[in-house]
Amino acid sequence: MSTENTVTLDRALDASVEEFTHCFTGECRVSVLPILFEINKVLAEDADLATLMSITLDGMRRRLRMHRGIMMLYDRHSETIFIHDSFGLTEEEKGRGIYGPGEGITGKVVQTGKPIIVPRLDQDPDFLDRTRAHGDRKRRGKTAFVCVPIILAQKVLGTICAERIYLNHRLLKQDVELLAMIGTLIAPAVELYLMENIEKVRLETENRRLKSALKQRFKPDNIIGNSKPMQEVYSLIHKVAVTRATVLILGESGVGKELVANAIHYNSPNAEGPFVKANCAALPEGLAESELFGHEKGSFTGAMMMHKGYFEQADGGTIFLDEVGELSLTMQAKLLRVLQARTFERVGGSKPVRVDVRIIAATNRDLATMVEQGTFREDLFYRLNVFPITIPPLRERGSDVITLADYFVSTLAAENGKDVKRISTPALNMLMSYHWPGNVRELENVIERSLILSDDGVIHSYDLPPSLQTPTETDTGFRMPLEAKINAVEYEMIVEALKNSSGNIGEAATELGLTRRMLGVRMERHGISYKMFRPCDPRRR
């Protein structure tokens, strides 16, 4: 090749390089290579987002001569786009820069995943200026605004936005391409940051909210009833909950022993730990040991893998042994060892497993009598009976019956889609007169059945099951079921009419479509006095 051709080629290359690296302003884009080098270096070491942002924003300010540079992150859960770091903005302005997907230029970039170039901010209606850093539209002058997405695996994680005045459109295009390249490079670090910080904080907040809801649900204040027997139970729960003592909950079936166990756990020092319920009455004899203490892989036919039992699952928390009186003597002996040493072996294993677990047991059986009969180990009874709490039956809780009934009406009506607001006076009298062999569980079932039968937003006496249709309330007994039903309906309608009229017999008779004399005869037959419903009468119901 001739010397002349060589000179011509060199000049052509120089001209090409100059055309690529210089613009009308004399800025050289080769100087941005250190930015990319530093970013790659950080990515190779620890991918720290704070360092990456410092390099990026500093390069945008010093080498690209940007007036403002903004890095925004997108929290998908709350659908919020917020400023993570920037230059050219005050802290107050940064705090105001919050957008949703589709809002303004930044929101559209997040929504579409495509960069947006605005050559003149003063001519673009989509620029919302949430930060209020630009003043009126005229003060934006010839400033250009570019915003590129930070994308990883087709998922938008945030944006990089910048402002400056451009006199050369080729330079503007080059800067957009550079920012897009930086966004691609830092995307993995951004995703990691979101997972470790924003997502972590959100998950921790949600976790605290759920635990708080559980604690609120099971705290003693929300065990319905204010009778004196229940106040004594609340006092015992309050005293024992803050300790780690073993608790034995006694009481008839249906009184709410599990609810008390929940209240103790969620108000205890280990409330953050698991609460595991083991229904001893439902454990088959052949599988009871495996269910309680777990088993090793291959320890018996069908043991395909190692299984952790209830005690191991409850490590760091509380295990609730419901119906503990139903355990066999063999299982009682194994349970005794756990209470003594807090260690056990899984079925088929030889390595001791140590657990830190609080034990709450419950039964409706008379364990002391079972000890005398030889069906319950005496040493296990004393191990469990450290702090006994006896839950009174519903029939001994007085007006708690009405309080519980009202509570079940409000909760079960919503669950069953029924618009039932209250219980009539005769129905309340029947509820108070009943002996409740099934306790609170039976009351709940009765209310649910009555809600289904109610047609007018009120639970009437005739909506209650036959077991509650007592001779006292119906005045007839069960000798003639049809007549008893008619009398119950008549009694209730008269009571409701007198309540609505505040004891005014004339108004009540009009409401019922009777004469005063006819109503008086029926009231006398049912033993109803209008005085009971007068406002000044303390007996008014």
Coordinates of C-alpha atoms in Angstrom, one line a residue:
M1 CA 0.0 0.0 0.0
S2 CA 1.4 3.5 -1.0
T3 CA 2.2 6.1 1.6
E4 CA -0.5 8.3 0.2
N5 CA -3.1 5.6 0.6
T6 CA -1.9 5.0 4.2
V7 CA -2.2 8.6 5.1
T8 CA -5.7 8.8 3.5
L9 CA -6.8 5.7 5.5
D10 CA -5.4 7.2 8.8
R11 CA -7.2 10.4 8.2
A12 CA -10.4 8.5 7.5
L13 CA -10.1 6.5 10.7
D14 CA -9.3 9.7 12.7
A15 CA -12.4 11.4 11.2
S16 CA -14.5 8.4 12.0
V17 CA -13.3 8.3 15.6
E18 CA -13.8 12.0 16.0
E19 CA -17.3 11.7 14.6
F20 CA -18.1 9.0 17.1
T21 CA -16.5 10.6 20.2
H22 CA -17.1 14.3 19.7
C23 CA -20.3 16.2 19.3
F24 CA -21.0 19.9 18.7
T25 CA -20.3 20.6 22.4
G26 CA -16.9 19.1 22.2
E27 CA -17.8 16.3 24.7
C28 CA -16.0 13.0 24.2
R29 CA -18.0 9.8 25.0
V30 CA -14.9 7.7 25.2
S31 CA -14.6 9.1 28.7
V32 CA -17.6 7.1 29.8
L33 CA -15.6 3.8 29.5
P34 CA -14.3 4.1 33.1
I35 CA -17.9 4.1 34.3
L36 CA -18.6 0.7 32.7
F37 CA -15.2 -0.6 33.9
E38 CA -15.9 0.4 37.5
I39 CA -19.5 -1.1 37.3
N40 CA -18.2 -4.4 36.0
K41 CA -15.5 -4.4 38.7
V42 CA -18.1 -4.0 41.5
L43 CA -20.3 -6.6 39.9
A44 CA -17.4 -9.1 39.9
E45 CA -16.7 -8.5 43.6
D46 CA -19.9 -8.1 45.6
A47 CA -22.6 -6.5 43.5
D48 CA -23.3 -3.8 46.2
L49 CA -26.1 -1.6 44.9
A50 CA -25.0 1.4 46.9
T51 CA -21.6 1.4 45.3
L52 CA -23.0 0.8 41.9
M53 CA -25.4 3.8 42.3
S54 CA -22.5 6.0 43.5
I55 CA -20.5 5.1 40.4
T56 CA -23.4 5.6 38.0
L57 CA -24.7 8.8 39.4
D58 CA -21.2 10.3 39.8
G59 CA -20.4 9.4 36.2
M60 CA -23.7 10.9 35.0
R61 CA -23.0 14.1 36.8
R62 CA -19.3 14.6 36.0
R63 CA -18.7 12.8 32.7
L64 CA -22.2 13.1 31.0
R65 CA -22.7 16.6 32.5
M66 CA -26.3 15.8 33.5
H67 CA -28.2 18.4 35.5
R68 CA -30.1 15.8 37.4
G69 CA -29.8 12.0 37.7
I70 CA -32.4 9.8 39.4
M71 CA -32.5 6.1 40.2
M72 CA -36.0 4.8 41.0
L73 CA -37.1 1.4 42.2
Y74 CA -40.4 -0.4 41.7
D75 CA -42.1 -2.2 44.6
R76 CA -44.5 -4.6 42.8
H77 CA -46.5 -5.5 46.0
S78 CA -47.5 -1.9 46.7
E79 CA -47.3 -0.9 43.0
T80 CA -45.1 2.1 44.0
I81 CA -42.2 3.7 42.1
F82 CA -40.0 5.7 44.4
I83 CA -36.7 7.5 44.3
H84 CA -33.9 5.4 45.7
D85 CA -30.9 7.7 45.0
S86 CA -30.3 10.9 43.0
F87 CA -28.3 14.1 42.5
G88 CA -29.7 17.5 41.8
L89 CA -32.7 17.0 44.1
T90 CA -33.2 18.0 47.8
E91 CA -34.3 15.4 50.3
E92 CA -37.8 17.0 50.4
E93 CA -38.0 16.8 46.6
K94 CA -36.9 13.2 46.6
G95 CA -39.6 12.3 49.1
R96 CA -42.3 13.7 46.8
G97 CA -41.2 11.7 43.8
I98 CA -43.6 8.8 44.1
Y99 CA -45.5 7.3 41.1
G100 CA -47.7 4.4 40.2
P101 CA -47.3 2.3 37.0
G102 CA -48.6 4.4 34.0
E103 CA -48.3 7.7 35.9
G104 CA -46.2 10.3 34.1
I105 CA -43.1 9.5 32.1
T106 CA -41.5 7.3 34.8
G107 CA -44.7 5.3 35.3
K108 CA -45.1 4.7 31.6
V109 CA -41.5 3.4 31.4
V110 CA -42.2 0.9 34.2
Q111 CA -45.5 -0.1 32.6
T112 CA -44.1 -0.6 29.1
G113 CA -40.6 -1.6 29.8
K114 CA -39.4 0.8 27.0
P115 CA -37.2 3.9 27.3
I116 CA -38.7 7.3 26.7
I117 CA -36.9 10.4 25.3
V118 CA -38.4 13.9 25.8
P119 CA -36.3 16.4 23.8
R120 CA -38.1 19.4 25.4
L121 CA -39.7 19.1 28.9
D122 CA -41.6 22.4 28.4
Q123 CA -43.4 20.8 25.5
D124 CA -44.4 17.4 27.1
P125 CA -47.7 17.1 28.9
D126 CA -46.8 13.7 30.5
F127 CA -44.1 15.2 32.7
L128 CA -45.8 15.5 36.1
D129 CA -43.0 17.1 38.1
R130 CA -44.1 15.3 41.3
T131 CA -40.8 16.4 42.9
R132 CA -41.8 20.1 42.2
A133 CA -38.1 20.7 41.4
H134 CA -38.8 22.5 38.1
G135 CA -41.1 25.3 38.9
D136 CA -43.5 26.4 36.1
R137 CA -43.3 25.0 32.6
K138 CA -41.4 28.0 31.2
R139 CA -38.5 27.5 33.6
R140 CA -37.9 24.0 32.1
G141 CA -36.6 25.7 29.0
K142 CA -34.8 23.4 26.5
T143 CA -34.1 20.7 29.1
A144 CA -34.3 17.2 27.7
F145 CA -35.5 14.2 29.9
V146 CA -34.5 10.6 29.3
C147 CA -35.8 7.6 31.3
V148 CA -34.7 4.0 30.7
P149 CA -36.0 0.8 32.4
I150 CA -33.9 -1.5 34.6
I151 CA -35.0 -4.9 33.4
L152 CA -34.1 -8.5 34.4
A153 CA -35.8 -11.5 32.7
Q154 CA -38.5 -9.2 31.2
K155 CA -39.4 -7.9 34.7
V156 CA -39.1 -4.1 35.3
L157 CA -37.3 -3.4 38.6
G158 CA -36.9 0.4 38.3
T159 CA -35.7 3.2 36.1
I160 CA -32.7 5.5 35.5
C161 CA -33.7 9.0 34.5
A162 CA -31.6 12.0 33.6
E163 CA -32.0 15.7 32.6
R164 CA -29.7 18.1 30.6
I165 CA -29.7 20.4 27.6
Y166 CA -28.6 18.8 24.4
L167 CA -27.6 20.7 21.2
N168 CA -26.8 17.5 19.4
H169 CA -29.4 14.8 18.9
R170 CA -26.7 12.1 18.2
L171 CA -25.3 12.8 21.6
L172 CA -28.7 12.4 23.2
K173 CA -29.2 9.1 21.5
Q174 CA -25.8 7.9 22.7
D175 CA -26.5 8.8 26.3
V176 CA -29.8 6.9 26.2
E177 CA -28.0 3.8 24.9
L178 CA -25.4 4.2 27.6
L179 CA -28.0 4.5 30.4
A180 CA -29.8 1.5 29.0
M181 CA -26.6 -0.5 29.1
I182 CA -25.9 0.5 32.7
G183 CA -29.5 -0.5 33.6
T184 CA -28.9 -4.0 32.1
L185 CA -25.6 -4.3 34.0
I186 CA -26.9 -3.4 37.4
A187 CA -30.3 -5.2 37.1
P188 CA -29.2 -8.3 39.0
A189 CA -27.9 -6.2 41.9
V190 CA -31.2 -4.2 41.9
E191 CA -33.3 -7.4 42.1
L192 CA -31.1 -8.7 44.9
Y193 CA -31.5 -5.4 46.8
L194 CA -35.3 -5.5 46.4
M195 CA -35.5 -9.1 47.6
E196 CA -33.2 -8.5 50.6
N197 CA -34.7 -5.1 51.6
I198 CA -38.0 -4.0 50.3
E199 CA -39.5 -7.5 49.9
K200 CA -37.9 -8.6 53.2
V201 CA -39.3 -5.6 55.0
R202 CA -42.7 -6.1 53.5
L203 CA -42.7 -9.8 54.4
E204 CA -41.5 -9.1 57.9
T205 CA -44.3 -6.5 58.3
E206 CA -46.9 -8.9 57.0
N207 CA -45.5 -11.6 59.3
R208 CA -45.8 -9.2 62.3
R209 CA -49.3 -8.3 61.3
L210 CA -50.5 -11.9 61.1
K211 CA -48.9 -12.8 64.4
S212 CA -50.5 -9.8 65.9
A213 CA -53.9 -10.8 64.5
L214 CA -53.4 -14.3 65.9
K215 CA -52.5 -12.9 69.3
Q216 CA -55.5 -10.6 69.2
R217 CA -57.7 -13.5 68.3
F218 CA -56.6 -15.7 71.1
K219 CA -55.9 -13.3 73.9
P220 CA -58.0 -13.7 77.1
D221 CA -59.8 -10.4 76.5
N222 CA -61.4 -12.1 73.5
I223 CA -62.6 -15.2 75.3
I224 CA -66.2 -14.2 75.5
G225 CA -67.8 -13.9 78.9
N226 CA -67.6 -11.6 82.0
S227 CA -69.1 -13.9 84.7
K228 CA -67.2 -14.3 88.0
P229 CA -66.1 -17.9 87.2
M230 CA -64.5 -16.7 83.9
Q231 CA -62.9 -13.7 85.6
E232 CA -61.1 -16.2 87.8
V233 CA -60.0 -18.2 84.8
Y234 CA -58.7 -14.9 83.1
S235 CA -56.6 -14.2 86.3
L236 CA -55.0 -17.6 86.2
I237 CA -54.2 -17.3 82.4
H238 CA -52.6 -13.9 83.0
K239 CA -50.4 -15.3 85.8
V240 CA -49.3 -18.5 84.2
A241 CA -48.8 -17.2 80.6
V242 CA -45.7 -15.3 81.4
T243 CA -44.0 -18.4 82.9
R244 CA -42.9 -21.6 81.2
A245 CA -44.8 -23.9 83.6
T246 CA -46.7 -26.9 82.4
V247 CA -50.4 -26.3 82.4
L248 CA -53.3 -28.8 82.8
I249 CA -56.7 -27.5 81.5
L250 CA -59.7 -29.3 82.9
G251 CA -63.3 -29.0 82.0
E252 CA -66.3 -30.7 80.3
S253 CA -66.3 -31.2 76.5
G254 CA -67.1 -28.0 74.6
V255 CA -66.1 -25.4 77.3
G256 CA -63.3 -24.0 75.2
K257 CA -60.1 -25.6 76.5
E258 CA -58.3 -25.2 73.2
L259 CA -59.1 -21.4 73.2
V260 CA -57.6 -21.1 76.7
A261 CA -54.5 -23.0 75.5
N262 CA -54.2 -20.6 72.6
A263 CA -54.5 -17.6 75.0
I264 CA -51.7 -18.9 77.2
H265 CA -49.3 -19.5 74.2
Y266 CA -49.9 -16.2 72.4
N267 CA -49.3 -14.3 75.6
S268 CA -46.2 -16.2 76.7
P269 CA -42.5 -15.5 76.1
N270 CA -42.4 -18.2 73.4
A271 CA -45.4 -16.7 71.5
E272 CA -43.1 -16.2 68.4
G273 CA -42.6 -20.0 68.3
P274 CA -44.9 -22.6 66.8
F275 CA -48.2 -23.7 68.5
V276 CA -48.8 -27.4 67.7
K277 CA -51.9 -29.3 68.6
A278 CA -51.9 -33.0 69.1
N279 CA -55.3 -34.6 69.6
C280 CA -54.4 -37.7 71.7
A281 CA -57.9 -39.2 71.3
A282 CA -57.5 -39.3 67.5
L283 CA -54.0 -41.0 67.6
P284 CA -54.2 -44.7 66.6
E285 CA -52.5 -46.9 69.1
G286 CA -50.0 -48.2 66.5
L287 CA -49.1 -44.8 65.2
A288 CA -49.3 -42.7 68.3
E289 CA -45.5 -42.9 69.1
S290 CA -44.6 -42.0 65.5
E291 CA -47.0 -39.1 65.4
L292 CA -45.8 -37.7 68.8
F293 CA -42.1 -38.4 68.5
G294 CA -41.5 -39.0 64.8
H295 CA -39.7 -41.9 63.0
E296 CA -36.5 -42.5 61.0
K297 CA -36.5 -43.5 57.4
G298 CA -37.1 -47.3 57.0
S299 CA -38.0 -47.8 60.6
F300 CA -41.2 -49.6 59.5
T301 CA -43.0 -50.6 56.3
G302 CA -44.1 -47.4 54.6
A303 CA -41.6 -45.1 56.4
M304 CA -40.1 -43.7 53.1
M305 CA -38.4 -40.8 54.8
M306 CA -37.6 -39.3 58.2
H307 CA -40.7 -37.8 59.9
K308 CA -40.6 -35.2 62.7
G309 CA -43.3 -35.7 65.3
Y310 CA -45.5 -33.2 67.1
F311 CA -42.9 -32.6 69.8
E312 CA -40.1 -31.8 67.3
Q313 CA -42.4 -29.6 65.3
A314 CA -43.2 -27.6 68.4
D315 CA -39.5 -27.0 69.3
G316 CA -39.1 -23.4 70.5
G317 CA -42.9 -23.0 71.1
T318 CA -45.8 -24.9 72.7
I319 CA -47.4 -28.3 72.2
F320 CA -51.0 -28.7 73.2
L321 CA -51.9 -32.3 74.2
D322 CA -55.7 -32.3 73.9
E323 CA -57.6 -35.2 75.5
V324 CA -54.4 -36.4 77.2
G325 CA -56.5 -38.8 79.3
E326 CA -57.0 -41.0 76.2
L327 CA -53.4 -42.1 75.9
S328 CA -52.5 -45.7 76.6
L329 CA -50.3 -46.6 79.6
T330 CA -47.4 -47.3 77.2
M331 CA -47.6 -43.9 75.6
Q332 CA -48.0 -42.3 79.1
A333 CA -44.6 -43.8 80.0
K334 CA -43.0 -42.4 76.9
L335 CA -44.6 -39.0 77.5
L336 CA -43.4 -39.0 81.1
R337 CA -39.8 -39.3 80.0
V338 CA -40.2 -36.3 77.7
L339 CA -41.6 -34.2 80.5
Q340 CA -38.7 -35.2 82.8
A341 CA -35.7 -34.9 80.4
R342 CA -37.1 -33.0 77.4
T343 CA -35.5 -35.6 75.2
F344 CA -36.7 -38.6 73.1
E345 CA -35.8 -40.9 70.3
R346 CA -37.6 -41.1 67.0
V347 CA -39.1 -44.5 66.2
G348 CA -36.3 -46.6 64.7
G349 CA -33.6 -44.2 65.9
S350 CA -31.1 -44.3 68.7
K351 CA -29.9 -40.7 68.7
P352 CA -31.6 -38.6 71.5
V353 CA -33.5 -35.5 70.2
R354 CA -33.6 -32.6 72.6
V355 CA -36.5 -30.1 72.4
D356 CA -37.3 -26.8 74.1
V357 CA -41.0 -26.9 74.3
R358 CA -43.7 -25.8 76.7
I359 CA -46.4 -28.4 77.4
I360 CA -50.1 -27.6 77.8
A361 CA -52.4 -30.6 78.3
A362 CA -56.2 -30.8 78.5
T363 CA -58.8 -33.4 79.3
N364 CA -62.5 -33.8 80.2
R365 CA -61.7 -36.9 82.2
D366 CA -61.2 -37.0 86.0
L367 CA -57.5 -37.9 86.0
A368 CA -57.4 -38.3 89.8
T369 CA -60.1 -41.0 89.6
M370 CA -58.2 -42.6 86.7
V371 CA -55.1 -42.7 88.9
E372 CA -57.0 -44.6 91.6
Q373 CA -58.3 -47.0 89.0
G374 CA -54.9 -47.6 87.6
T375 CA -55.7 -46.3 84.1
F376 CA -53.5 -43.2 84.3
R377 CA -50.0 -43.1 85.7
E378 CA -49.7 -41.3 89.0
D379 CA -46.2 -39.9 88.3
L380 CA -47.4 -38.5 84.9
F381 CA -50.5 -36.9 86.6
Y382 CA -48.3 -35.0 89.0
R383 CA -46.0 -33.9 86.2
L384 CA -48.9 -32.5 84.2
N385 CA -50.8 -31.1 87.2
V386 CA -48.3 -28.3 87.9
F387 CA -50.7 -25.5 87.2
P388 CA -54.3 -26.7 86.7
I389 CA -57.0 -24.5 85.3
T390 CA -60.6 -25.6 85.4
I391 CA -63.0 -24.1 82.9
P392 CA -66.5 -23.8 84.3
P393 CA -69.4 -25.3 82.3
L394 CA -71.7 -22.9 80.5
R395 CA -74.6 -23.6 82.9
E396 CA -72.5 -22.0 85.8
R397 CA -71.7 -18.9 83.8
G398 CA -75.0 -17.0 84.2
S399 CA -75.5 -14.2 81.7
D400 CA -72.5 -15.3 79.7
V401 CA -75.0 -17.4 77.8
I402 CA -76.6 -14.2 76.4
T403 CA -73.2 -12.6 75.7
L404 CA -72.0 -15.7 73.8
A405 CA -75.3 -16.0 72.0
D406 CA -75.1 -12.4 70.8
Y407 CA -71.5 -12.9 69.7
F408 CA -72.4 -16.1 67.7
V409 CA -75.3 -14.3 66.1
S410 CA -73.1 -11.5 64.8
T411 CA -70.3 -13.8 63.6
L412 CA -72.3 -16.7 62.2
A413 CA -74.8 -14.4 60.5
A414 CA -72.0 -12.9 58.4
E415 CA -70.6 -16.4 57.6
N416 CA -74.0 -17.8 56.5
G417 CA -75.1 -14.7 54.6
K418 CA -78.1 -14.1 56.9
D419 CA -79.3 -10.6 58.0
V420 CA -80.2 -11.6 61.6
K421 CA -79.7 -8.8 64.1
R422 CA -81.0 -10.0 67.5
I423 CA -82.6 -12.7 69.6
S424 CA -86.1 -12.2 70.9
T425 CA -86.8 -12.1 74.6
P426 CA -88.7 -15.4 74.8
A427 CA -85.8 -17.1 73.0
L428 CA -83.3 -15.6 75.4
N429 CA -85.4 -16.9 78.3
M430 CA -85.2 -20.4 76.8
L431 CA -81.4 -20.1 76.3
M432 CA -81.0 -19.0 79.9
S433 CA -83.2 -21.9 81.2
Y434 CA -81.4 -24.7 79.3
H435 CA -78.7 -26.7 81.1
W436 CA -76.3 -26.9 78.1
P437 CA -74.7 -30.4 78.4
G438 CA -72.6 -29.6 75.3
N439 CA -71.5 -26.2 76.7
V440 CA -70.3 -23.4 74.4
R441 CA -70.0 -25.7 71.4
E442 CA -73.6 -26.7 71.7
L443 CA -74.7 -23.1 72.1
E444 CA -72.8 -22.2 68.9
N445 CA -74.5 -25.0 67.0
V446 CA -77.9 -24.0 68.3
I447 CA -77.4 -20.4 67.2
E448 CA -76.3 -21.5 63.7
R449 CA -79.3 -23.7 63.3
S450 CA -81.6 -20.9 64.5
L451 CA -80.0 -18.4 62.1
I452 CA -80.8 -20.7 59.2
L453 CA -84.5 -21.0 60.2
S454 CA -85.0 -17.3 60.9
D455 CA -87.0 -15.5 58.2
D456 CA -87.3 -11.9 59.6
G457 CA -84.0 -10.9 61.0
V458 CA -84.8 -12.1 64.5
I459 CA -84.2 -15.5 66.2
H460 CA -87.6 -16.4 67.8
S461 CA -88.3 -19.1 70.4
Y462 CA -89.9 -21.3 67.7
D463 CA -86.6 -21.2 65.8
L464 CA -84.8 -23.0 68.6
P465 CA -84.4 -26.8 68.6
P466 CA -87.0 -28.9 70.4
S467 CA -84.6 -29.7 73.3
L468 CA -85.0 -26.0 74.3
Q469 CA -88.8 -25.8 74.0
T470 CA -89.2 -26.2 77.8
P471 CA -92.6 -26.5 79.6
T472 CA -91.8 -23.3 81.5
E473 CA -91.5 -21.2 78.3
T474 CA -94.3 -22.8 76.3
D475 CA -96.7 -23.3 79.3
T476 CA -97.7 -26.7 77.8
G477 CA -94.8 -29.1 77.9
F478 CA -94.5 -31.6 75.1
R479 CA -97.8 -33.4 75.5
M480 CA -99.2 -31.7 72.4
P481 CA -96.3 -30.5 70.1
L482 CA -98.5 -28.5 67.7
E483 CA -100.3 -26.7 70.6
A484 CA -97.0 -26.0 72.3
K485 CA -95.6 -24.5 69.1
I486 CA -98.7 -22.3 68.7
N487 CA -98.5 -21.1 72.3
A488 CA -94.8 -20.3 71.9
V489 CA -95.5 -18.2 68.8
E490 CA -98.4 -16.4 70.5
Y491 CA -96.4 -15.7 73.6
E492 CA -93.5 -14.3 71.6
M493 CA -95.6 -12.1 69.4
I494 CA -97.3 -10.6 72.4
V495 CA -94.0 -9.9 74.2
E496 CA -92.5 -8.3 71.1
A497 CA -95.6 -6.1 70.6
L498 CA -95.5 -4.9 74.2
K499 CA -91.8 -4.2 73.9
N500 CA -92.3 -2.1 70.8
S501 CA -95.1 -0.1 72.4
S502 CA -93.3 0.3 75.8
G503 CA -96.1 -1.6 77.6
N504 CA -99.0 0.3 75.9
I505 CA -101.7 -2.3 75.6
G506 CA -103.8 -0.4 73.1
E507 CA -100.8 0.1 70.7
A508 CA -99.8 -3.6 71.1
A509 CA -103.3 -4.8 70.4
T510 CA -103.4 -2.7 67.2
E511 CA -100.1 -4.1 66.1
L512 CA -101.4 -7.6 66.6
G513 CA -104.8 -7.0 65.1
L514 CA -106.6 -7.7 68.3
T515 CA -109.0 -5.8 70.6
R516 CA -107.7 -4.6 74.0
R517 CA -110.0 -7.2 75.7
M518 CA -108.7 -10.1 73.5
L519 CA -105.1 -9.1 74.1
G520 CA -105.8 -8.8 77.9
V521 CA -107.2 -12.3 78.0
R522 CA -104.2 -13.8 76.2
M523 CA -101.7 -11.8 78.4
E524 CA -103.4 -13.2 81.5
R525 CA -103.3 -16.8 80.1
H526 CA -99.5 -16.4 79.5
G527 CA -98.8 -14.6 82.8
I528 CA -97.6 -11.4 81.0
S529 CA -97.9 -8.0 82.7
Y530 CA -97.7 -4.8 80.7
K531 CA -95.8 -3.2 83.6
M532 CA -92.7 -5.3 82.7
F533 CA -92.3 -3.2 79.6
R534 CA -92.8 0.3 80.9
P535 CA -89.7 2.5 80.7
C536 CA -89.7 3.3 84.4
D537 CA -90.0 -0.3 85.5
P538 CA -86.5 -1.8 86.3
R539 CA -87.9 -5.2 85.3
R540 CA -88.3 -4.1 81.7
R541 CA -86.6 -6.4 79.3

